[in-house]
Coordinates of C-alpha atoms and ligand atoms in Angstrom, one line a residue:
X1 CA 37.1 80.8 4.3
X2 CA 36.1 78.0 1.9
X3 CA 35.3 75.0 4.2
X4 CA 37.1 72.5 2.0
X5 CA 40.5 75.0 2.0
X6 CA 40.2 75.4 5.8
X7 CA 39.6 71.2 6.6
X8 CA 42.6 70.2 9.1
X9 CA 43.8 66.8 9.5
X10 CA 41.4 66.3 11.9
X11 CA 38.7 67.4 10.2
X12 CA 39.5 64.7 7.0
X13 CA 39.4 61.9 9.8
X14 CA 36.1 63.1 11.7
X15 CA 34.2 60.1 9.4
X16 CA 36.9 57.3 9.9
X17 CA 36.7 58.8 13.8
X18 CA 33.1 58.3 14.2
X19 CA 33.1 54.9 12.3
X20 CA 35.6 53.7 15.1
X21 CA 33.5 55.1 17.8
X22 CA 30.4 53.3 16.6
X23 CA 32.1 50.0 16.0
X24 CA 33.1 50.4 19.8
X25 CA 29.6 51.2 21.1
X26 CA 28.3 48.2 18.9
X27 CA 30.4 45.9 20.7
X28 CA 28.2 46.8 23.9
X29 CA 31.1 47.4 26.4
X30 CA 30.0 51.1 27.6
X31 CA 27.0 49.4 28.6
X32 CA 29.0 47.5 31.3
X33 CA 28.2 49.7 34.7
X34 CA 32.0 48.4 35.8
X35 CA 33.2 50.0 32.6
X36 CA 31.3 53.3 32.8
X37 CA 32.5 53.4 36.7
X38 CA 36.0 53.1 35.9
X39 CA 35.7 56.0 32.8
X40 CA 34.3 58.1 35.4
X41 CA 37.0 57.4 37.9
X42 CA 39.5 58.2 35.3
X43 CA 38.2 61.7 35.2
X44 CA 38.5 62.3 38.9
X45 CA 42.1 61.1 38.0
X46 CA 42.2 63.5 35.4
X47 CA 41.4 66.5 38.0
X48 CA 43.5 65.4 40.8
X49 CA 46.4 65.2 38.4
X50 CA 46.2 67.6 36.0
X51 CA 45.3 70.8 38.4
X52 CA 47.9 72.9 37.5
X53 CA 47.7 72.4 34.2
X54 CA 44.0 73.5 34.0
X55 CA 45.0 76.3 36.3
X56 CA 47.8 77.6 33.3
X57 CA 45.1 77.4 30.5
X58 CA 42.2 79.0 32.1
X59 CA 44.7 81.8 33.0
X60 CA 45.7 81.6 29.6
X61 CA 42.4 82.1 28.1
X62 CA 40.5 83.9 30.9
X63 CA 43.2 85.6 32.9
X64 CA 41.3 83.4 35.4
X65 CA 42.9 83.0 38.9
X66 CA 43.8 79.5 40.4
X67 CA 41.3 80.1 43.3
X68 CA 38.3 81.1 40.8
X69 CA 39.3 78.2 38.3
X70 CA 39.2 75.7 41.2
X71 CA 36.0 77.0 42.5
X72 CA 33.9 77.8 39.3
X73 CA 35.3 75.1 37.0
X74 CA 37.0 71.8 38.6
X75 CA 34.7 72.0 41.8
X76 CA 32.1 71.7 39.7
X77 CA 33.0 69.0 37.7
X78 CA 34.4 67.4 40.7
X79 CA 30.8 67.8 42.7
X80 CA 28.8 66.3 39.2
X81 CA 31.4 63.2 38.9
X82 CA 30.8 62.3 42.8
X83 CA 26.9 62.8 42.7
X84 CA 26.6 60.8 39.4
X85 CA 29.3 58.0 40.8
X86 CA 27.4 57.4 43.5
X87 CA 23.7 57.0 41.8
X88 CA 24.2 56.2 38.4
X89 CA 23.6 52.2 39.0
X90 CA 20.5 53.3 40.6
X91 CA 19.7 55.7 37.6
X92 CA 20.3 52.7 35.5
X93 CA 17.9 50.0 36.7
X94 CA 14.7 49.5 34.8
X95 CA 12.0 51.5 37.0
X96 CA 8.9 49.4 37.4
X97 CA 5.4 51.3 36.8
X98 CA 2.0 50.3 37.0
X99 CA 0.1 48.2 34.8
X100 CA -3.7 48.7 34.2
X101 CA -6.0 45.7 35.6
X102 CA -7.0 44.3 32.0
X103 CA -3.4 43.6 31.3
X104 CA -2.7 41.7 34.2
X105 CA -0.9 39.5 35.1
X106 CA 2.3 41.4 33.4
X107 CA 4.4 43.9 34.2
X108 CA 5.6 47.4 33.1
X109 CA 8.8 49.1 33.5
X110 CA 11.4 51.8 31.6
X111 CA 14.8 50.7 30.5
X112 CA 17.3 53.4 30.1
X113 CA 19.7 52.5 27.6
X114 CA 22.5 54.5 25.9
X115 CA 21.5 56.5 22.7
X116 CA 24.9 55.9 21.3
X117 CA 27.6 58.2 20.1
X118 CA 26.7 61.6 21.1
X119 CA 28.2 65.0 20.2
X120 CA 29.0 67.8 23.0
X121 CA 29.6 71.5 21.4
X122 CA 31.1 73.7 24.0
X123 CA 31.9 77.1 24.6
X124 CA 34.4 79.5 25.9
X125 CA 33.2 81.0 28.7
X126 CA 33.6 77.9 31.0
X127 CA 35.6 76.3 28.9
X128 CA 36.3 72.8 30.9
X129 CA 33.2 72.6 32.5
X130 CA 31.2 73.0 30.0
X131 CA 32.1 70.2 28.2
X132 CA 33.2 67.8 30.8
X133 CA 30.1 68.1 33.1
X134 CA 28.1 66.7 30.2
X135 CA 30.7 64.4 29.5
X136 CA 30.1 62.7 32.6
X137 CA 26.3 62.6 31.8
X138 CA 27.0 61.0 28.7
X139 CA 29.4 58.6 29.8
X140 CA 27.4 57.3 33.1
X141 CA 24.3 56.7 30.6
X142 CA 26.7 54.3 28.6
X143 CA 27.4 56.4 25.2
X144 CA 30.2 56.8 23.4
X145 CA 31.2 60.7 22.9
X146 CA 32.6 63.2 20.5
X147 CA 33.9 66.5 22.5
X148 CA 34.2 69.7 20.2
X149 CA 35.6 72.5 22.7
X150 CA 35.7 76.1 21.6
X151 CA 38.2 77.6 19.7
X152 CA 38.1 80.4 21.5
X153 CA 39.3 79.4 24.2
X154 CA 42.6 77.6 22.8
X155 CA 44.5 76.7 25.5
X156 CA 41.9 74.9 27.0
X157 CA 40.8 73.1 23.9
X158 CA 44.6 72.0 23.0
X159 CA 44.6 70.5 27.0
X160 CA 41.5 68.6 26.4
X161 CA 42.7 67.2 23.3
X162 CA 46.0 66.3 24.9
X163 CA 45.0 64.9 28.2
X164 CA 41.6 63.1 27.6
X165 CA 42.9 60.6 25.5
X166 CA 45.6 59.9 28.1
X167 CA 42.5 59.1 30.8
X168 CA 39.8 57.7 28.8
X169 CA 39.3 55.0 26.5
X170 CA 40.3 56.5 22.7
X171 CA 37.9 54.3 21.2
X172 CA 34.9 55.8 22.9
X173 CA 35.5 59.2 23.5
X174 CA 37.5 61.7 21.2
X175 CA 38.2 65.4 21.0
X176 CA 37.9 67.3 17.9
X177 CA 39.6 70.7 17.9
X178 CA 38.5 73.8 15.8
X179 CA 35.9 76.3 15.2
X180 CA 32.7 76.7 12.9
X181 CA 34.2 74.7 9.9
X182 CA 34.9 71.6 12.1
X183 CA 31.7 72.0 13.9
X184 CA 30.1 72.2 10.2
X185 CA 31.6 68.8 9.1
X186 CA 31.1 67.3 12.4
X187 CA 27.3 68.4 12.5
X188 CA 26.8 67.0 8.9
X189 CA 27.4 63.3 10.2
X190 CA 24.8 61.5 12.2
X191 CA 24.8 61.4 15.8
X192 CA 22.7 60.1 18.4
X193 CA 22.5 63.0 20.2
X194 CA 24.0 66.5 19.9
X195 CA 24.6 68.4 23.1
X196 CA 25.1 71.9 22.4
X197 CA 26.3 75.0 24.7
X198 CA 26.3 78.6 23.2
X199 CA 24.5 81.5 21.6
X200 CA 20.9 81.2 20.1
X201 CA 21.8 82.1 16.4
X202 CA 24.3 78.9 16.2
X203 CA 21.6 77.2 18.2
X204 CA 19.3 77.4 15.2
X205 CA 22.1 76.0 12.8
X206 CA 22.8 73.1 15.1
X207 CA 19.1 72.5 15.1
X208 CA 18.9 72.4 11.5
X209 CA 22.0 70.2 10.8
X210 CA 20.1 67.6 13.6
X211 CA 16.7 67.9 11.7
X212 CA 18.7 66.0 8.7
X213 CA 19.3 62.8 10.4
X214 CA 16.4 63.4 12.8
X215 CA 18.7 63.6 15.6
X216 CA 17.5 64.9 19.4
X217 CA 19.2 68.0 20.8
X218 CA 19.8 69.7 24.3
X219 CA 20.3 73.4 23.6
X220 CA 22.0 75.4 26.4
X221 CA 21.8 78.9 25.1
X222 CA 21.8 82.6 26.6
X223 CA 19.7 85.7 26.9
X224 CA 18.7 88.2 28.7
X225 CA 18.8 87.5 32.9
X226 CA 16.4 89.7 34.7
X227 CA 17.2 90.7 38.3
X228 CA 14.6 92.1 40.0
X229 CA 14.7 93.9 43.5
X230 CA 11.8 94.9 45.6
X231 CA 11.8 97.4 48.1
X232 CA 11.7 94.6 51.3
X233 CA 14.7 93.2 50.1
X234 CA 17.6 93.1 52.4
X235 CA 20.0 95.7 50.4
X236 CA 23.3 94.6 51.7
X237 CA 22.7 91.2 51.2
X238 CA 21.5 91.7 47.7
X239 CA 24.3 94.0 46.8
X240 CA 26.9 91.4 47.5
X241 CA 25.1 88.5 45.7
X242 CA 24.3 90.8 42.4
X243 CA 27.4 91.9 42.2
X244 CA 29.0 88.3 43.2
X245 CA 27.0 86.9 40.1
X246 CA 27.1 89.6 37.7
X247 CA 31.4 90.0 37.7
X248 CA 31.9 86.9 38.4
X249 CA 34.3 85.6 35.4
X250 CA 34.0 89.3 34.6
X251 CA 30.3 89.0 33.4
X252 CA 31.1 86.1 30.8
X253 CA 28.5 83.8 32.4
X254 CA 25.4 82.5 30.7
X255 CA 23.1 82.7 33.9
X256 CA 24.4 86.2 35.1
X257 CA 22.3 88.7 36.0
X258 CA 22.1 90.7 32.5
X259 CA 20.2 93.5 33.5
X260 CA 18.6 95.1 37.0
X261 CA 14.9 96.2 37.5
X262 CA 15.1 97.7 41.0
X263 CA 12.3 99.7 42.9
X264 CA 12.7 103.4 42.7
X265 CA 12.3 103.7 46.3
X266 CA 15.7 101.8 46.9
X267 CA 17.4 102.4 43.8
X268 CA 19.8 105.2 45.4
X269 CA 20.3 102.7 48.3
X270 CA 21.1 99.7 46.1
X271 CA 23.3 101.9 43.7
X272 CA 25.7 102.9 46.6
X273 CA 25.9 99.4 48.1
X274 CA 26.9 97.7 45.1
X275 CA 29.7 100.4 44.3
X276 CA 30.9 99.6 48.0
X277 CA 30.7 95.9 47.0
X278 CA 32.7 96.4 44.2
X279 CA 35.4 97.9 46.2
X280 CA 35.2 94.9 49.0
X281 CA 35.5 92.5 46.3
X282 CA 38.0 93.9 44.2
X283 CA 39.8 96.7 45.7
X284 CA 40.3 100.2 44.4
X285 CA 41.4 99.1 41.4
X286 CA 40.0 96.1 40.1
X287 CA 42.6 95.4 36.9
X288 CA 45.1 94.3 39.8
X289 CA 42.6 91.7 41.7
X290 CA 43.3 88.1 41.1
X291 CA 39.7 87.5 41.2
X292 CA 38.5 89.9 38.5
X293 CA 39.0 87.9 34.8
X294 CA 39.7 89.3 31.6
X295 CA 37.4 89.6 28.6
X296 CA 38.2 86.4 26.2
X297 CA 39.0 88.5 22.8
X298 CA 39.4 92.1 21.3
X299 CA 36.6 91.5 19.5
X300 CA 34.1 90.9 22.6
X301 CA 36.5 93.7 24.5
X302 CA 35.3 96.5 21.4
X303 CA 31.8 95.5 21.5
X304 CA 31.5 96.0 25.4
X305 CA 33.4 99.1 25.2
X306 CA 30.5 100.0 22.5
X307 CA 27.4 98.9 25.0
X308 CA 29.0 101.1 27.3
X309 CA 29.3 104.0 25.1
X310 CA 25.7 103.6 23.5
X311 CA 23.8 105.0 26.2
X312 CA 23.3 105.6 30.1
X313 CA 24.9 107.2 32.9
X314 CA 28.0 105.6 34.3
X315 CA 28.0 105.3 38.2
X316 CA 31.4 103.1 38.5
X317 CA 33.6 101.6 36.0
X318 CA 33.5 102.3 32.2
X319 CA 37.2 101.9 31.6
X320 CA 39.2 99.5 29.9
X321 CA 42.3 98.5 28.4
X322 CA 42.4 96.6 25.2
X323 CA 45.9 95.2 25.4
X324 CA 45.2 93.7 29.0
X325 CA 41.5 93.0 27.5
X326 CA 40.4 94.4 30.7
X327 CA 36.9 96.3 31.2
X328 CA 36.3 97.3 35.0
X329 CA 33.3 96.3 36.9
X330 CA 30.7 99.0 35.1
X331 CA 27.5 100.1 36.6
X332 CA 25.0 101.8 34.3
X333 CA 21.6 104.2 35.1
X334 CA 19.4 106.2 33.0
X335 CA 19.5 103.3 30.5
X336 CA 16.9 103.8 27.8
X337 CA 14.7 100.6 27.3
X338 CA 15.7 100.8 23.8
X339 CA 19.3 101.5 24.1
X340 CA 21.5 98.9 22.3
X341 CA 22.8 97.4 25.7
X342 CA 19.0 96.5 26.3
X343 CA 19.0 94.7 23.0
X344 CA 21.5 91.7 23.1
X345 CA 22.9 89.5 25.8
X346 CA 25.7 91.7 27.5
X347 CA 27.8 88.8 28.7
X348 CA 30.5 91.0 30.0
X349 CA 30.9 93.1 33.2
X350 CA 28.5 96.0 32.9
X351 CA 25.3 96.1 34.8
X352 CA 22.4 98.6 33.7
X353 CA 20.1 99.4 36.1
X354 CA 16.5 100.5 35.4
X355 CA 14.0 101.4 38.2
X356 CA 10.4 100.2 38.4
X357 CA 7.4 101.6 40.1
X358 CA 6.1 98.1 41.2
X359 CA 6.6 94.4 40.8
X360 CA 4.2 94.5 37.9
X361 CA 6.0 96.9 35.9
X362 CA 8.9 94.9 36.5
X363 CA 7.0 91.3 35.3
X364 CA 5.5 93.3 32.3
X365 CA 9.2 94.3 31.2
X366 CA 10.2 90.9 31.5
X367 CA 7.4 89.4 29.8
X368 CA 8.3 91.9 26.7
X369 CA 11.5 90.0 26.2
X370 CA 12.4 86.3 24.9
X371 CA 11.8 83.9 27.7
X372 CA 15.3 84.2 30.0
X373 CA 17.9 81.4 31.1
X374 CA 17.5 82.5 34.8
X375 CA 15.4 85.3 36.6
X376 CA 16.4 86.2 40.0
X377 CA 14.3 88.1 42.5
X378 CA 15.2 89.8 45.8
X379 CA 12.6 90.1 48.4
X380 CA 11.3 89.7 51.7
X381 CA 7.5 89.4 50.5
X382 CA 6.1 85.7 50.2
X383 CA 3.1 87.2 48.1
X384 CA 5.2 89.1 45.8
X385 CA 7.4 85.8 45.2
X386 CA 4.7 83.7 44.5
X387 CA 3.1 86.4 42.0
X388 CA 6.7 86.6 40.3
X389 CA 7.0 82.8 40.0
X390 CA 3.3 82.6 38.5
X391 CA 3.7 85.2 35.7
X392 CA 7.1 84.9 34.5
X393 CA 8.7 82.1 32.8
X394 CA 12.5 81.1 32.4
X395 CA 14.8 78.3 32.6
X396 CA 15.6 78.4 36.3
X397 CA 15.2 81.0 39.4
X398 CA 17.0 81.8 42.4
X399 CA 15.2 84.1 45.1
X400 CA 17.6 86.0 47.2
X401 CA 20.9 84.6 45.0
X402 CA 22.2 84.8 41.7
X403 CA 23.3 82.1 39.8
X404 CA 22.7 79.4 42.8
X405 CA 20.2 77.1 41.3
X406 CA 22.6 76.0 38.6
X407 CA 24.8 74.8 41.4
X408 CA 21.8 72.3 43.0
X409 CA 22.8 69.1 41.4
X410 CA 19.0 67.8 42.4
X411 CA 17.5 70.4 40.1
X412 CA 17.7 69.9 36.3
X413 CA 19.6 73.1 34.6
X414 CA 18.6 74.5 31.2
X415 CA 16.3 76.9 29.1
X416 CA 13.2 77.5 27.9
X417 CA 12.3 79.0 24.5
X418 CA 15.1 81.4 23.2
X419 CA 17.5 80.3 26.1
X420 CA 17.1 76.4 25.4
X421 CA 15.7 73.1 25.2
X422 CA 16.2 70.3 27.5
X423 CA 18.5 70.1 30.9
X424 CA 21.2 68.3 32.4
X425 CA 23.1 68.4 36.0
X426 CA 22.8 65.2 38.1
X427 CA 20.1 63.1 37.2
X428 CA 19.0 65.2 34.3
X429 CA 21.9 64.5 32.4
X430 CA 22.0 60.8 32.5
X431 CA 18.3 61.1 31.6
X432 CA 19.2 63.6 28.7
X433 CA 21.9 61.1 27.4
X434 CA 19.5 57.9 27.9
X435 CA 16.9 56.3 25.5
X436 CA 13.7 55.4 27.9
X437 CA 12.3 52.3 26.4
X438 CA 9.2 51.0 27.7
X439 CA 9.1 47.6 28.1
X440 CA 5.8 45.2 29.0
X441 CA 5.9 42.0 29.6
X442 CA 3.1 39.5 29.8
X443 CA 2.3 35.9 31.1
X444 CA 1.3 33.4 28.8
X445 CA -1.6 32.4 30.9
X446 CA -4.3 33.6 31.3
X447 CA -4.9 34.5 27.8
X448 CA -8.1 37.0 28.1
X449 CA -9.6 37.4 24.4
X450 CA -11.3 40.5 25.5
X451 CA -9.4 42.3 22.7
X452 CA -9.9 40.0 20.1
X453 CA -11.8 40.2 17.1
X454 CA -14.9 39.8 17.1
X455 CA -15.4 42.5 19.1
X456 CA -18.9 42.5 20.8
X457 CA -20.7 45.3 22.8
X458 CA -19.7 43.6 25.9
X459 CA -16.3 43.2 25.2
X460 CA -16.2 47.0 24.3
X461 CA -17.7 47.8 27.9
X462 CA -15.2 45.9 29.5
X463 CA -11.9 47.5 27.4
X464 CA -13.6 51.2 28.3
X465 CA -13.7 50.2 32.1
X466 CA -10.5 48.1 33.0
X467 CA -8.2 49.4 30.3
Ligands
NAD1 P1 31.1 80.4 21.0 O1 31.3 81.3 19.7 O2 32.5 79.6 21.5 O3 30.6 79.0 20.1 C1 30.1 78.0 20.9 C2 30.5 77.0 20.1 O4 29.4 76.8 18.8 C3 32.0 76.5 19.6 O5 32.2 75.6 19.8 C4 31.8 77.2 18.2 O6 33.1 76.5 17.6 C5 30.6 76.5 17.6 N1 30.1 77.5 16.4 C6 30.3 78.6 16.4 N2 29.7 79.4 15.5 C7 29.2 77.9 14.5 C8 28.6 77.7 13.3 N3 28.3 78.6 12.6 N4 28.1 76.4 13.5 C9 28.4 75.4 13.9 N5 29.2 75.6 15.0 C10 29.7 76.8 15.1 O7 30.4 80.4 21.8 P2 29.3 81.8 21.9 O8 28.3 81.4 21.1 O9 29.6 83.1 21.8 O10 29.0 81.8 23.5 C11 28.2 82.7 24.1 C12 26.8 82.4 24.3 O11 26.4 81.0 24.8 C13 26.2 83.4 25.1 O12 24.9 83.3 24.7 C14 25.8 82.4 26.4 O13 24.7 82.8 27.2 C15 26.1 81.0 25.9 N6 25.9 79.9 27.3 C16 25.0 79.3 27.4 C17 25.4 78.3 28.6 C18 24.6 77.7 29.1 O14 24.6 76.7 29.8 N7 22.7 77.6 28.8 C19 26.7 78.3 28.9 C20 27.7 79.4 28.5 C21 27.4 79.9 27.6

């Protein structure tokens, strides 16, 4: 579709909306710590007062149960808010750093200042938290923000567009709804930072658009996150933790374990235990379980069903219902390394299991692919743990758990290489949305003349020694 034809009224008003945000930022009101605190408190009020509405839209978009929305969307935003509200004043204070001898008497400090107007583009799999968590950081750091939620979670997108203006200062935060064409119009504008969550292909489009204005970007992307299970692992606990992380949100989680590399000596037992865990968690018929979500749309439903059919032996699951966008929790074995399911990020409830002879083989397998967003290792062997940590690269790692490192607010969350650049969560969000301004303050007296011309050998020796 021609972009001009598809422009909605919201798109036409983007330049004017941005001009409004820019002039608000220029007034300096978002720099006030009181103002930031009040805006963050309003987000908390939104979470408290609109909980049922959030349950409803997430049910509509992803077939999520209230409990799941509560635990994997709302509570994560609330935790981020509480953590940030308590600390951001300290983070915003100038950070004194050492000044070299020859520059004394004088002082050096790093000032965190807001960047300006930032753009946050979200995706559909966690459509609330993936825009509201970065928004917390953007506001705490004193910025104005434009949010572009994913059109593939339309009920949530519309909820944000309706509700955020009731709670936040409309002169400083705004929601633009729409899909790629609206994003394209937004990306043509000049922002002070772009925070994008989505797939690597679109990440490239975002970075290219940002380059035109030399706008810095944070890219929170995806990829195939491996999970390695060593023969020393506690297989019962491993099975529970792998199944939990894999089938959460029906596998539509950026850092879900994508595939399993399991020591061949324990493959059979792990498979048996994982099948039992699926039954424990979701019952005999996972379709009736309130804890098992649906595939976001028919396009992805067919993509995933094709992946199931494209190779491997079904150990459990494999069935689906298009009308309901349901795909049962599926485990595959005998999957060739070059099968289509091993070539793309699965992003659905299918877990291929590949046996390996030893950890070296697993590490070599992982290192043949792109740098993943997450890596999981289940082992009781400390030496092997160090070996895997030192010989692989990934955005983050959970050892003997899945997904958990992303919930630790003292740990930055982000990818590396093909899985992204930059990071957020907790203080990392504040830093991402701040400019680090270096400030050197010098006294008038004494005014050492060592660096001034004419330079001499003695001056040169002093500078080399003391600066
Ligand atoms: P998506 O289709 O919702 O796209 C994300 C955003 O990009 C949307 O707002 C969409 O409107 C916009 N967009 C799409 N095409 C565009 C284009 N050509 N130009 C400009 N904007 C465009 O989501 P998706 O990309 O299918 O999301 C799934 C991917 O996101 C997976 O790879 C997953 O791993 C990744 N992801 C990463 C994280 C993370 O934190 N690292 C979190 C969630 C999802």
